[in-house]
Amino acid sequence: MRCYINFFDNNYNIFDFRIFYIYRLEHSHEEAVYAVDEIEVDWKEQAALKAEDYLDYSSFSREGLIEQLEYEGFTREQAEYGVEAVGY
């Protein structure tokens, strides 16, 4: 099952959106904050999945794909890992 996380990076401010979303699903604010704080994400794996998805519908140079992943919020290291994982 493919499971990459859109619109989130390891900047806590972006997790505020996820807290809001969980809260909207009829959980208390405290429960939402706890859930977000407990999530552990392998950002390199997420970058690889996102890179694979991009290549399914578009062509990129290696550097162009790295730049796109960085634009999505991945660090340079995470983006390079993702690109290498898909064979670039």
Coordinates of N, CA and C in Angstrom, one line a residue, residues 37-68:
D37 N 2.2 14.2 17.8 CA 3.5 14.1 18.5 C 4.1 12.7 18.5
E38 N 3.2 11.7 18.4 CA 3.7 10.3 18.4 C 4.0 9.7 17.1
I39 N 3.7 10.5 16.0 CA 3.9 9.9 14.7 C 5.4 10.0 14.4
E40 N 5.9 8.8 13.9 CA 7.3 8.8 13.4 C 7.3 8.5 11.9
V41 N 7.9 9.4 11.2 CA 7.9 9.3 9.7 C 9.3 9.1 9.2
D42 N 9.4 8.2 8.2 CA 10.7 8.0 7.5 C 10.6 8.9 6.3
W43 N 11.2 10.1 6.4 CA 11.1 11.1 5.4 C 11.8 10.7 4.1
K44 N 12.8 9.9 4.3 CA 13.5 9.4 3.1 C 12.6 8.4 2.3
E45 N 11.9 7.6 3.0 CA 11.0 6.7 2.3 C 9.9 7.5 1.6
Q46 N 9.4 8.5 2.3 CA 8.4 9.3 1.8 C 8.8 10.0 0.5
A47 N 10.1 10.5 0.5 CA 10.7 11.1 -0.7 C 10.8 10.1 -1.9
A48 N 11.1 8.9 -1.6 CA 11.2 7.9 -2.6 C 9.9 7.6 -3.2
L49 N 8.8 7.5 -2.4 CA 7.5 7.2 -2.9 C 7.0 8.4 -3.7
K50 N 7.3 9.6 -3.3 CA 6.8 10.8 -4.0 C 7.6 10.9 -5.3
A51 N 8.9 10.6 -5.3 CA 9.7 10.6 -6.6 C 9.1 9.6 -7.6
E52 N 8.8 8.4 -7.1 CA 8.2 7.4 -7.9 C 6.9 7.8 -8.5
D53 N 6.0 8.5 -7.7 CA 4.8 9.0 -8.2 C 5.0 10.0 -9.3
Y54 N 5.9 10.9 -9.1 CA 6.2 12.0 -10.1 C 6.6 11.3 -11.4
L55 N 7.4 10.3 -11.3 CA 7.9 9.7 -12.6 C 6.9 8.8 -13.3
D56 N 5.8 8.5 -12.6 CA 4.7 7.8 -13.2 C 4.0 8.6 -14.2
Y57 N 4.0 9.9 -14.1 CA 3.2 10.8 -15.0 C 4.0 11.9 -15.6
S58 N 5.3 12.0 -15.3 CA 6.1 13.1 -15.9 C 7.5 12.7 -16.0
S59 N 8.3 13.4 -16.8 CA 9.7 13.2 -16.9 C 10.5 14.3 -16.2
F60 N 11.5 13.9 -15.6 CA 12.4 14.9 -14.9 C 13.8 14.5 -15.1
S61 N 14.7 15.5 -15.1 CA 16.1 15.2 -15.0 C 16.3 14.9 -13.6
R62 N 17.5 14.4 -13.3 CA 17.8 14.0 -11.9 C 17.7 15.3 -11.0
E63 N 18.3 16.3 -11.4 CA 18.3 17.6 -10.6 C 16.9 18.2 -10.6
G64 N 16.2 18.1 -11.7 CA 14.8 18.6 -11.7 C 13.9 17.9 -10.7
L65 N 14.1 16.6 -10.6 CA 13.3 15.8 -9.6 C 13.7 16.2 -8.2
I66 N 15.0 16.3 -7.9 CA 15.5 16.7 -6.6 C 14.9 18.1 -6.2
E67 N 14.9 19.0 -7.2 CA 14.3 20.3 -6.9 C 12.8 20.3 -6.6
Q68 N 12.1 19.4 -7.4 CA 10.7 19.3 -7.1 C 10.4 18.7 -5.8

